[in-house]
PDB file of C-alpha atoms in Angstrom:
ATOM      1  CA  ASN A 298    -164.698 201.378  59.222  1.00  0.00           C
ATOM      2  CA  ASN A 299    -161.914 201.493  61.774  1.00  0.00           C
ATOM      3  CA  VAL A 300    -159.022 201.535  59.305  1.00  0.00           C
ATOM      4  CA  PRO A 301    -157.099 204.817  59.794  1.00  0.00           C
ATOM      5  CA  LEU A 302    -156.605 206.848  56.670  1.00  0.00           C
ATOM      6  CA  THR A 303    -154.424 209.845  55.997  1.00  0.00           C
ATOM      7  CA  THR A 304    -157.509 212.035  55.604  1.00  0.00           C
ATOM      8  CA  ASN A 305    -159.032 210.964  58.943  1.00  0.00           C
ATOM      9  CA  LEU A 306    -158.571 213.163  61.978  1.00  0.00           C
ATOM     10  CA  PHE A 307    -158.898 210.218  64.346  1.00  0.00           C
ATOM     11  CA  PRO A 308    -157.034 206.933  64.679  1.00  0.00           C
ATOM     12  CA  SER A 309    -160.266 204.978  64.197  1.00  0.00           C
ATOM     13  CA  VAL A 310    -163.583 205.947  62.649  1.00  0.00           C
ATOM     14  CA  TYR A 311    -166.931 204.145  62.837  1.00  0.00           C
ATOM     15  CA  THR A 312    -169.845 205.371  60.729  1.00  0.00           C
ATOM     16  CA  GLY A 313    -173.376 204.060  60.411  1.00  0.00           C
ATOM     17  CA  SER A 314    -176.788 205.156  59.211  1.00  0.00           C
ATOM     18  CA  VAL A 315    -180.454 204.232  59.447  1.00  0.00           C
ATOM     19  CA  SER A 316    -182.823 205.483  56.766  1.00  0.00           C
ATOM     20  CA  LEU A 317    -186.546 205.257  56.093  1.00  0.00           C
ATOM     21  CA  GLY A 318    -188.068 206.076  52.717  1.00  0.00           C
ATOM     22  CA  TYR A 319    -191.616 206.563  51.495  1.00  0.00           C
ATOM     23  CA  ARG A 320    -192.758 206.648  47.863  1.00  0.00           C
ATOM     24  CA  ARG A 321    -196.309 207.068  46.611  1.00  0.00           C
ATOM     25  CA  PRO A 322    -197.100 207.002  42.880  1.00  0.00           C
ATOM     26  CA  LEU A 323    -199.508 209.761  41.943  1.00  0.00           C
ATOM     27  CA  TRP A 324    -200.076 209.074  38.240  1.00  0.00           C
ATOM     28  CA  ALA A 325    -198.473 206.029  36.613  1.00  0.00           C
ATOM     29  CA  ALA A 326    -198.758 202.838  38.711  1.00  0.00           C
ATOM     30  CA  SER A 327    -200.943 204.595  41.246  1.00  0.00           C
ATOM     31  CA  GLY A 328    -203.870 203.302  43.229  1.00  0.00           C
ATOM     32  CA  VAL A 329    -204.743 200.218  45.232  1.00  0.00           C
ATOM     33  CA  GLU A 330    -206.090 198.408  42.173  1.00  0.00           C
ATOM     34  CA  PHE A 331    -202.753 198.633  40.383  1.00  0.00           C
ATOM     35  CA  SER A 332    -200.929 197.253  43.441  1.00  0.00           C
ATOM     36  CA  GLN A 333    -203.396 194.363  43.631  1.00  0.00           C
ATOM     37  CA  ILE A 334    -202.830 193.565  39.957  1.00  0.00           C
ATOM     38  CA  ALA A 335    -199.116 194.221  39.468  1.00  0.00           C
ATOM     39  CA  GLY A 336    -197.728 194.548  42.965  1.00  0.00           C
ATOM     40  CA  PRO A 337    -195.496 197.421  44.061  1.00  0.00           C
ATOM     41  CA  PRO A 338    -193.753 199.048  41.077  1.00  0.00           C
ATOM     42  CA  ASN A 339    -189.993 199.116  40.795  1.00  0.00           C
ATOM     43  CA  PRO A 340    -188.953 202.749  40.317  1.00  0.00           C
ATOM     44  CA  ASN A 341    -185.442 201.748  39.238  1.00  0.00           C
ATOM     45  CA  SER A 342    -186.521 199.716  36.224  1.00  0.00           C
ATOM     46  CA  ALA A 343    -189.243 200.956  33.928  1.00  0.00           C
ATOM     47  CA  PHE A 344    -188.960 197.879  31.690  1.00  0.00           C
ATOM     48  CA  GLN A 345    -189.493 195.531  34.635  1.00  0.00           C
ATOM     49  CA  SER A 346    -192.525 197.566  35.686  1.00  0.00           C
ATOM     50  CA  ILE A 347    -194.067 197.175  32.256  1.00  0.00           C
ATOM     51  CA  THR A 348    -193.374 193.448  31.966  1.00  0.00           C
ATOM     52  CA  GLY A 349    -194.268 192.626  35.579  1.00  0.00           C
ATOM     53  CA  VAL A 350    -197.960 193.524  35.502  1.00  0.00           C
ATOM     54  CA  SER A 351    -198.954 190.025  36.655  1.00  0.00           C
ATOM     55  CA  GLN A 352    -197.227 189.937  40.043  1.00  0.00           C
ATOM     56  CA  GLY A 353    -200.081 191.102  42.279  1.00  0.00           C
ATOM     57  CA  VAL A 354    -202.487 189.406  44.634  1.00  0.00           C
ATOM     58  CA  ALA A 355    -205.451 189.625  42.233  1.00  0.00           C
ATOM     59  CA  ILE A 356    -203.574 187.826  39.447  1.00  0.00           C
ATOM     60  CA  ALA A 357    -202.270 185.248  41.945  1.00  0.00           C
ATOM     61  CA  ARG A 358    -205.823 184.478  43.054  1.00  0.00           C
ATOM     62  CA  ILE A 359    -206.950 184.102  39.451  1.00  0.00           C
ATOM     63  CA  ASN A 360    -204.007 181.799  38.753  1.00  0.00           C
ATOM     64  CA  GLN A 361    -205.033 179.713  41.770  1.00  0.00           C
ATOM     65  CA  ASP A 362    -208.588 179.460  40.410  1.00  0.00           C
ATOM     66  CA  ILE A 363    -207.187 178.417  37.029  1.00  0.00           C
ATOM     67  CA  THR A 364    -205.085 175.735  38.739  1.00  0.00           C
ATOM     68  CA  LEU A 365    -208.151 174.432  40.590  1.00  0.00           C
ATOM     69  CA  ALA A 366    -210.077 174.417  37.299  1.00  0.00           C
ATOM     70  CA  ASP A 367    -207.308 172.364  35.689  1.00  0.00           C
ATOM     71  CA  PHE A 368    -207.454 169.901  38.581  1.00  0.00           C
ATOM     72  CA  GLU A 369    -211.235 169.642  38.267  1.00  0.00           C
ATOM     73  CA  ALA A 370    -210.914 169.073  34.515  1.00  0.00           C
ATOM     74  CA  ASN A 371    -208.398 166.281  35.122  1.00  0.00           C
ATOM     75  CA  VAL A 372    -210.723 164.627  37.647  1.00  0.00           C
ATOM     76  CA  GLN A 373    -213.621 164.809  35.214  1.00  0.00           C
ATOM     77  CA  SER A 374    -211.441 163.390  32.462  1.00  0.00           C
ATOM     78  CA  LEU A 375    -210.450 160.522  34.769  1.00  0.00           C
ATOM     79  CA  LEU A 376    -214.091 159.747  35.537  1.00  0.00           C
ATOM     80  CA  VAL A 377    -214.994 159.812  31.845  1.00  0.00           C
ATOM     81  CA  ASP A 378    -212.122 157.464  31.016  1.00  0.00           C
ATOM     82  CA  VAL A 379    -213.103 155.032  33.779  1.00  0.00           C
ATOM     83  CA  GLU A 380    -216.722 155.026  32.608  1.00  0.00           C
ATOM     84  CA  ARG A 381    -215.615 154.501  29.012  1.00  0.00           C
ATOM     85  CA  LEU A 382    -213.423 151.549  30.026  1.00  0.00           C
ATOM     86  CA  TYR A 383    -216.285 150.115  32.082  1.00  0.00           C
ATOM     87  CA  TRP A 384    -218.632 149.994  29.115  1.00  0.00           C
ATOM     88  CA  GLN A 385    -215.883 148.751  26.839  1.00  0.00           C
ATOM     89  CA  LEU A 386    -215.396 145.843  29.239  1.00  0.00           C
ATOM     90  CA  HIS A 387    -219.162 145.281  29.262  1.00  0.00           C
ATOM     91  CA  LEU A 388    -219.188 145.210  25.439  1.00  0.00           C
ATOM     92  CA  ALA A 389    -216.245 142.797  25.406  1.00  0.00           C
ATOM     93  CA  TYR A 390    -218.191 140.395  27.645  1.00  0.00           C
ATOM     94  CA  ARG A 391    -221.256 140.647  25.393  1.00  0.00           C
ATOM     95  CA  VAL A 392    -219.178 139.931  22.309  1.00  0.00           C
ATOM     96  CA  TYR A 393    -217.441 137.018  24.020  1.00  0.00           C
ATOM     97  CA  ASP A 394    -220.742 135.505  25.153  1.00  0.00           C
ATOM     98  CA  SER A 395    -222.201 135.758  21.644  1.00  0.00           C
ATOM     99  CA  VAL A 396    -219.199 134.110  19.959  1.00  0.00           C
ATOM    100  CA  VAL A 397    -219.198 131.356  22.606  1.00  0.00           C
ATOM    101  CA  VAL A 398    -222.830 130.598  21.745  1.00  0.00           C
ATOM    102  CA  ALA A 399    -221.943 130.557  18.051  1.00  0.00           C
ATOM    103  CA  ARG A 400    -218.975 128.240  18.700  1.00  0.00           C
ATOM    104  CA  ASN A 401    -221.092 125.799  20.729  1.00  0.00           C
ATOM    105  CA  SER A 402    -223.744 125.801  18.029  1.00  0.00           C
ATOM    106  CA  ALA A 403    -221.151 125.130  15.304  1.00  0.00           C
ATOM    107  CA  LEU A 404    -219.618 122.338  17.414  1.00  0.00           C
ATOM    108  CA  ARG A 405    -223.010 120.731  17.911  1.00  0.00           C
ATOM    109  CA  SER A 406    -223.790 120.926  14.173  1.00  0.00           C
ATOM    110  CA  TRP A 407    -220.426 119.397  13.277  1.00  0.00           C
ATOM    111  CA  ARG A 408    -220.927 116.512  15.725  1.00  0.00           C
ATOM    112  CA  GLU A 409    -224.401 115.799  14.369  1.00  0.00           C
ATOM    113  CA  VAL A 410    -223.206 115.773  10.759  1.00  0.00           C
ATOM    114  CA  LYS A 411    -220.216 113.602  11.648  1.00  0.00           C
ATOM    115  CA  ALA A 412    -222.406 111.168  13.594  1.00  0.00           C
ATOM    116  CA  ILE A 413    -224.725 110.778  10.587  1.00  0.00           C
ATOM    117  CA  LEU A 414    -221.775 110.110   8.278  1.00  0.00           C
ATOM    118  CA  ASP A 415    -220.283 107.587  10.706  1.00  0.00           C
ATOM    119  CA  ALA A 416    -223.614 105.786  10.805  1.00  0.00           C
ATOM    120  CA  GLY A 417    -223.670 105.356   7.054  1.00  0.00           C
ATOM    121  CA  GLY A 418    -224.771 108.761   5.908  1.00  0.00           C
ATOM    122  CA  GLY A 419    -228.118 110.145   4.929  1.00  0.00           C
ATOM    123  CA  ARG A 420    -229.735 111.089   1.738  1.00  0.00           C
ATOM    124  CA  ASN A 421    -228.872 114.772   2.038  1.00  0.00           C
ATOM    125  CA  ILE A 422    -225.637 114.502   4.038  1.00  0.00           C
ATOM    126  CA  LYS A 423    -222.362 114.377   2.135  1.00  0.00           C
ATOM    127  CA  PRO A 424    -218.702 114.389   3.210  1.00  0.00           C
ATOM    128  CA  ALA A 425    -218.464 117.967   1.947  1.00  0.00           C
ATOM    129  CA  ASP A 426    -221.111 118.960   4.459  1.00  0.00           C
ATOM    130  CA  GLU A 427    -219.036 117.513   7.275  1.00  0.00           C
ATOM    131  CA  ALA A 428    -215.959 119.422   6.080  1.00  0.00           C
ATOM    132  CA  GLN A 429    -217.968 122.643   5.873  1.00  0.00           C
ATOM    133  CA  ALA A 430    -219.363 122.138   9.378  1.00  0.00           C
ATOM    134  CA  ARG A 431    -215.881 121.421  10.724  1.00  0.00           C
ATOM    135  CA  ASP A 432    -214.522 124.562   9.044  1.00  0.00           C
ATOM    136  CA  GLN A 433    -217.364 126.603  10.529  1.00  0.00           C
ATOM    137  CA  TYR A 434    -216.529 125.275  13.988  1.00  0.00           C
ATOM    138  CA  TYR A 435    -212.834 126.178  13.763  1.00  0.00           C
ATOM    139  CA  GLU A 436    -213.724 129.623  12.457  1.00  0.00           C
ATOM    140  CA  THR A 437    -216.026 130.341  15.393  1.00  0.00           C
ATOM    141  CA  LYS A 438    -213.407 128.889  17.753  1.00  0.00           C
ATOM    142  CA  SER A 439    -210.858 131.353  16.399  1.00  0.00           C
ATOM    143  CA  LYS A 440    -213.296 134.236  16.917  1.00  0.00           C
ATOM    144  CA  THR A 441    -213.871 133.039  20.477  1.00  0.00           C
ATOM    145  CA  GLU A 442    -210.152 133.080  21.261  1.00  0.00           C
ATOM    146  CA  SER A 443    -209.804 136.539  19.707  1.00  0.00           C
ATOM    147  CA  ALA A 444    -212.757 137.837  21.752  1.00  0.00           C
ATOM    148  CA  LEU A 445    -211.199 136.357  24.904  1.00  0.00           C
ATOM    149  CA  ARG A 446    -207.913 138.168  24.223  1.00  0.00           C
ATOM    150  CA  THR A 447    -209.798 141.443  23.700  1.00  0.00           C
ATOM    151  CA  LEU A 448    -211.701 140.835  26.936  1.00  0.00           C
ATOM    152  CA  SER A 449    -208.492 140.205  28.869  1.00  0.00           C
ATOM    153  CA  ALA A 450    -206.882 143.335  27.426  1.00  0.00           C
ATOM    154  CA  ASN A 451    -209.876 145.490  28.404  1.00  0.00           C
ATOM    155  CA  GLU A 452    -209.924 144.059  31.916  1.00  0.00           C
ATOM    156  CA  LEU A 453    -206.184 144.655  32.286  1.00  0.00           C
ATOM    157  CA  GLN A 454    -206.540 148.269  31.194  1.00  0.00           C
ATOM    158  CA  PHE A 455    -209.485 148.728  33.556  1.00  0.00           C
ATOM    159  CA  ARG A 456    -207.402 147.366  36.426  1.00  0.00           C
ATOM    160  CA  ARG A 457    -204.577 149.760  35.644  1.00  0.00           C
ATOM    161  CA  TRP A 458    -206.922 152.732  35.910  1.00  0.00           C
ATOM    162  CA  LEU A 459    -208.596 151.584  39.135  1.00  0.00           C
ATOM    163  CA  GLY A 460    -205.501 150.233  40.874  1.00  0.00           C
ATOM    164  CA  PRO A 461    -206.266 146.586  41.857  1.00  0.00           C
ATOM    165  CA  PRO A 462    -203.470 144.084  41.213  1.00  0.00           C
ATOM    166  CA  VAL A 463    -203.467 142.182  37.953  1.00  0.00           C
ATOM    167  CA  ASP A 464    -202.913 138.740  39.478  1.00  0.00           C
ATOM    168  CA  ASP A 465    -205.378 138.813  42.380  1.00  0.00           C
ATOM    169  CA  GLY A 466    -207.197 135.735  41.069  1.00  0.00           C
ATOM    170  CA  GLN A 467    -210.518 137.532  40.621  1.00  0.00           C
ATOM    171  CA  VAL A 468    -212.523 138.430  37.547  1.00  0.00           C
ATOM    172  CA  ILE A 469    -213.998 141.879  37.020  1.00  0.00           C
ATOM    173  CA  ARG A 470    -217.325 141.741  35.233  1.00  0.00           C
ATOM    174  CA  PRO A 471    -219.669 144.734  34.955  1.00  0.00           C
ATOM    175  CA  SER A 472    -223.008 144.186  36.657  1.00  0.00           C
ATOM    176  CA  ASP A 473    -224.941 147.192  35.318  1.00  0.00           C
ATOM    177  CA  GLU A 474    -226.774 147.052  32.039  1.00  0.00           C
ATOM    178  CA  PRO A 475    -226.759 149.990  29.625  1.00  0.00           C
ATOM    179  CA  VAL A 476    -229.863 152.131  29.413  1.00  0.00           C
ATOM    180  CA  THR A 477    -231.836 151.343  26.287  1.00  0.00           C
ATOM    181  CA  SER A 478    -234.480 154.085  26.561  1.00  0.00           C
ATOM    182  CA  LYS A 479    -234.613 156.839  23.992  1.00  0.00           C
ATOM    183  CA  TYR A 480    -232.801 160.039  24.960  1.00  0.00           C
ATOM    184  CA  ILE A 481    -234.189 163.365  23.762  1.00  0.00           C
ATOM    185  CA  PRO A 482    -231.849 166.191  24.823  1.00  0.00           C
ATOM    186  CA  ASP A 483    -233.116 169.614  25.837  1.00  0.00           C
ATOM    187  CA  TRP A 484    -230.649 171.831  24.026  1.00  0.00           C
ATOM    188  CA  THR A 485    -231.696 175.031  25.786  1.00  0.00           C
ATOM    189  CA  SER A 486    -231.053 173.620  29.258  1.00  0.00           C
ATOM    190  CA  CYS A 487    -227.883 171.916  28.016  1.00  0.00           C
ATOM    191  CA  ILE A 488    -226.460 175.243  26.838  1.00  0.00           C
ATOM    192  CA  SER A 489    -227.354 177.041  30.073  1.00  0.00           C
ATOM    193  CA  GLU A 490    -225.927 174.252  32.245  1.00  0.00           C
ATOM    194  CA  GLY A 491    -222.808 174.104  30.090  1.00  0.00           C
ATOM    195  CA  LEU A 492    -222.172 177.828  30.502  1.00  0.00           C
ATOM    196  CA  VAL A 493    -222.443 177.455  34.278  1.00  0.00           C
ATOM    197  CA  HIS A 494    -220.804 174.086  34.964  1.00  0.00           C
ATOM    198  CA  ARG A 495    -218.336 173.485  32.142  1.00  0.00           C
ATOM    199  CA  VAL A 496    -214.909 173.787  33.700  1.00  0.00           C
ATOM    200  CA  GLU A 497    -213.291 174.698  30.362  1.00  0.00           C
ATOM    201  CA  LEU A 498    -215.527 177.766  30.020  1.00  0.00           C
ATOM    202  CA  ARG A 499    -214.896 178.839  33.620  1.00  0.00           C
ATOM    203  CA  ARG A 500    -211.171 178.494  33.091  1.00  0.00           C
ATOM    204  CA  GLN A 501    -211.355 180.573  29.934  1.00  0.00           C
ATOM    205  CA  LYS A 502    -213.331 183.258  31.769  1.00  0.00           C
ATOM    206  CA  TRP A 503    -210.630 183.459  34.444  1.00  0.00           C
ATOM    207  CA  SER A 504    -207.938 183.716  31.766  1.00  0.00           C
ATOM    208  CA  ILE A 505    -209.795 186.550  30.038  1.00  0.00           C
ATOM    209  CA  LYS A 506    -210.280 188.326  33.370  1.00  0.00           C
ATOM    210  CA  SER A 507    -206.560 188.040  34.096  1.00  0.00           C
ATOM    211  CA  LEU A 508    -205.665 189.522  30.720  1.00  0.00           C
ATOM    212  CA  GLU A 509    -208.120 192.377  31.246  1.00  0.00           C
ATOM    213  CA  LEU A 510    -206.556 193.240  34.606  1.00  0.00           C
ATOM    214  CA  GLN A 511    -203.045 193.053  33.166  1.00  0.00           C
ATOM    215  CA  LYS A 512    -204.076 195.374  30.342  1.00  0.00           C
ATOM    216  CA  LYS A 513    -205.489 197.850  32.854  1.00  0.00           C
ATOM    217  CA  ALA A 514    -202.206 197.822  34.782  1.00  0.00           C
ATOM    218  CA  ALA A 515    -200.206 198.208  31.564  1.00  0.00           C
ATOM    219  CA  ASP A 516    -202.379 201.183  30.528  1.00  0.00           C
ATOM    220  CA  SER A 517    -201.575 202.826  33.848  1.00  0.00           C
ATOM    221  CA  LEU A 518    -197.857 202.501  33.143  1.00  0.00           C
ATOM    222  CA  THR A 519    -198.237 204.437  29.861  1.00  0.00           C
ATOM    223  CA  HIS A 520    -198.873 207.624  31.850  1.00  0.00           C
ATOM    224  CA  PRO A 521    -195.999 209.885  32.932  1.00  0.00           C
ATOM    225  CA  ARG A 522    -194.286 208.930  36.166  1.00  0.00           C
ATOM    226  CA  LEU A 523    -195.111 211.295  39.026  1.00  0.00           C
ATOM    227  CA  ASP A 524    -194.275 210.119  42.547  1.00  0.00           C
ATOM    228  CA  PHE A 525    -194.282 211.691  45.971  1.00  0.00           C
ATOM    229  CA  VAL A 526    -190.978 210.761  47.600  1.00  0.00           C
ATOM    230  CA  SER A 527    -189.815 211.444  51.160  1.00  0.00           C
ATOM    231  CA  SER A 528    -187.072 209.994  53.316  1.00  0.00           C
ATOM    232  CA  TYR A 529    -185.651 210.234  56.833  1.00  0.00           C
ATOM    233  CA  ARG A 530    -182.037 209.388  57.592  1.00  0.00           C
ATOM    234  CA  VAL A 531    -180.050 209.158  60.829  1.00  0.00           C
ATOM    235  CA  ASN A 532    -176.247 209.121  60.690  1.00  0.00           C
ATOM    236  CA  GLY A 533    -173.897 207.904  63.391  1.00  0.00           C
ATOM    237  CA  PHE A 534    -170.217 208.815  63.821  1.00  0.00           C
ATOM    238  CA  GLY A 535    -167.701 208.055  66.528  1.00  0.00           C
ATOM    239  CA  ASP A 536    -164.260 206.978  67.520  1.00  0.00           C
ATOM    240  CA  HIS A 537    -165.645 203.678  68.841  1.00  0.00           C
ATOM    241  CA  LEU A 538    -168.486 201.399  67.759  1.00  0.00           C
ATOM    242  CA  GLY A 539    -169.996 201.249  71.259  1.00  0.00           C
ATOM    243  CA  GLY A 540    -169.265 201.887  74.897  1.00  0.00           C
ATOM    244  CA  SER A 541    -167.577 204.957  76.330  1.00  0.00           C
ATOM    245  CA  GLN A 542    -163.901 205.757  76.826  1.00  0.00           C
ATOM    246  CA  ASP A 543    -161.961 208.817  77.970  1.00  0.00           C
ATOM    247  CA  ASN A 544    -160.904 211.428  75.456  1.00  0.00           C
ATOM    248  CA  ASP A 545    -163.002 209.929  72.643  1.00  0.00           C
ATOM    249  CA  VAL A 546    -165.154 211.683  70.106  1.00  0.00           C
ATOM    250  CA  GLY A 547    -168.115 209.422  70.934  1.00  0.00           C
ATOM    251  CA  ASN A 548    -169.416 206.158  69.584  1.00  0.00           C
ATOM    252  CA  THR A 549    -171.602 205.295  66.650  1.00  0.00           C
ATOM    253  CA  ALA A 550    -174.298 203.459  68.638  1.00  0.00           C
ATOM    254  CA  GLN A 551    -174.949 206.503  70.852  1.00  0.00           C
ATOM    255  CA  GLY A 552    -175.201 208.707  67.816  1.00  0.00           C
ATOM    256  CA  LEU A 553    -177.847 206.496  66.256  1.00  0.00           C
ATOM    257  CA  ASN A 554    -179.794 206.071  69.504  1.00  0.00           C
ATOM    258  CA  SER A 555    -179.863 209.806  70.207  1.00  0.00           C
ATOM    259  CA  ALA A 556    -182.115 210.328  67.183  1.00  0.00           C
ATOM    260  CA  TYR A 557    -184.853 208.183  68.748  1.00  0.00           C
TER     261      TYR A 557
END
C-alpha cells in the first residue's frame, strides 16, 4: 500500500509476504487411507469434514465403476428389449399367416355354398347355410385386418428401436425360428453365474463398499483433533515496490528475495 498515513514514517509504504504452511493430522482424519476416502480435511470447518467423507479418490473410482455398471445395465436392457420386439414381430407374422389361411378357407367355403345355391341348391344346402358361411368369411376378414394392424405396429416399434426409416419401402420379417427343445435349467450354475455376471449385484457390491469406506472415514472424525502444524513466512517492507533509488528505505521485492 503506497497511500501515506499519519502513522507512517515514510511518504510511501509497500508491504508483502510469502508464507508456506504444513499441517499433518495425527489422530482424527489421519492416514493415507482417510485421504483416499475423504480427501484432505478442512481444519476450518468441522461440519464440512464430517459431511464430506465421500470426496476422495477411492470413492471417485467406485462412483466411476457404478456409472460403468449403470451403462452396462442399460445396454443389456436395450438388447433384451430388441430381442423381445423381434419375437413379438415373429409372433405377429405367425398370427397373421394363420388368420389369412382361415380367411381363405372361409371364402372358399362361402363360394362353394353360394355356387350350389345358384345352381338350384342341394338336399342339405339351405339359404341359411350361405348366410352363415358369408358371416364366417367377414368375421375372419376382420380378424385378418386386425392382425395386419398389429403386425404393422410391431414392425414400426421395431424400426424405432433399431433406427431404419419407417418409409424405406422394405418389409422386416424375422428369419429365425424359435427353439422348441425342452429347457432344463441348472439352478446351481445359474446362481453362481448370476453372482459373478449380474450387473445389478456388482453395482450393489460397489455401493456397499463405498458406504463402508465412508463409515470408516466418519469413524476417524469422531476422534479428537490433534494436528502437527508448522509454517514459514517471509515479510517484505520498503519505500518502493521494486528498483533502487537514493535515500530510500529499500524495496519490497528485495526484501522478499533476500530470504531465498
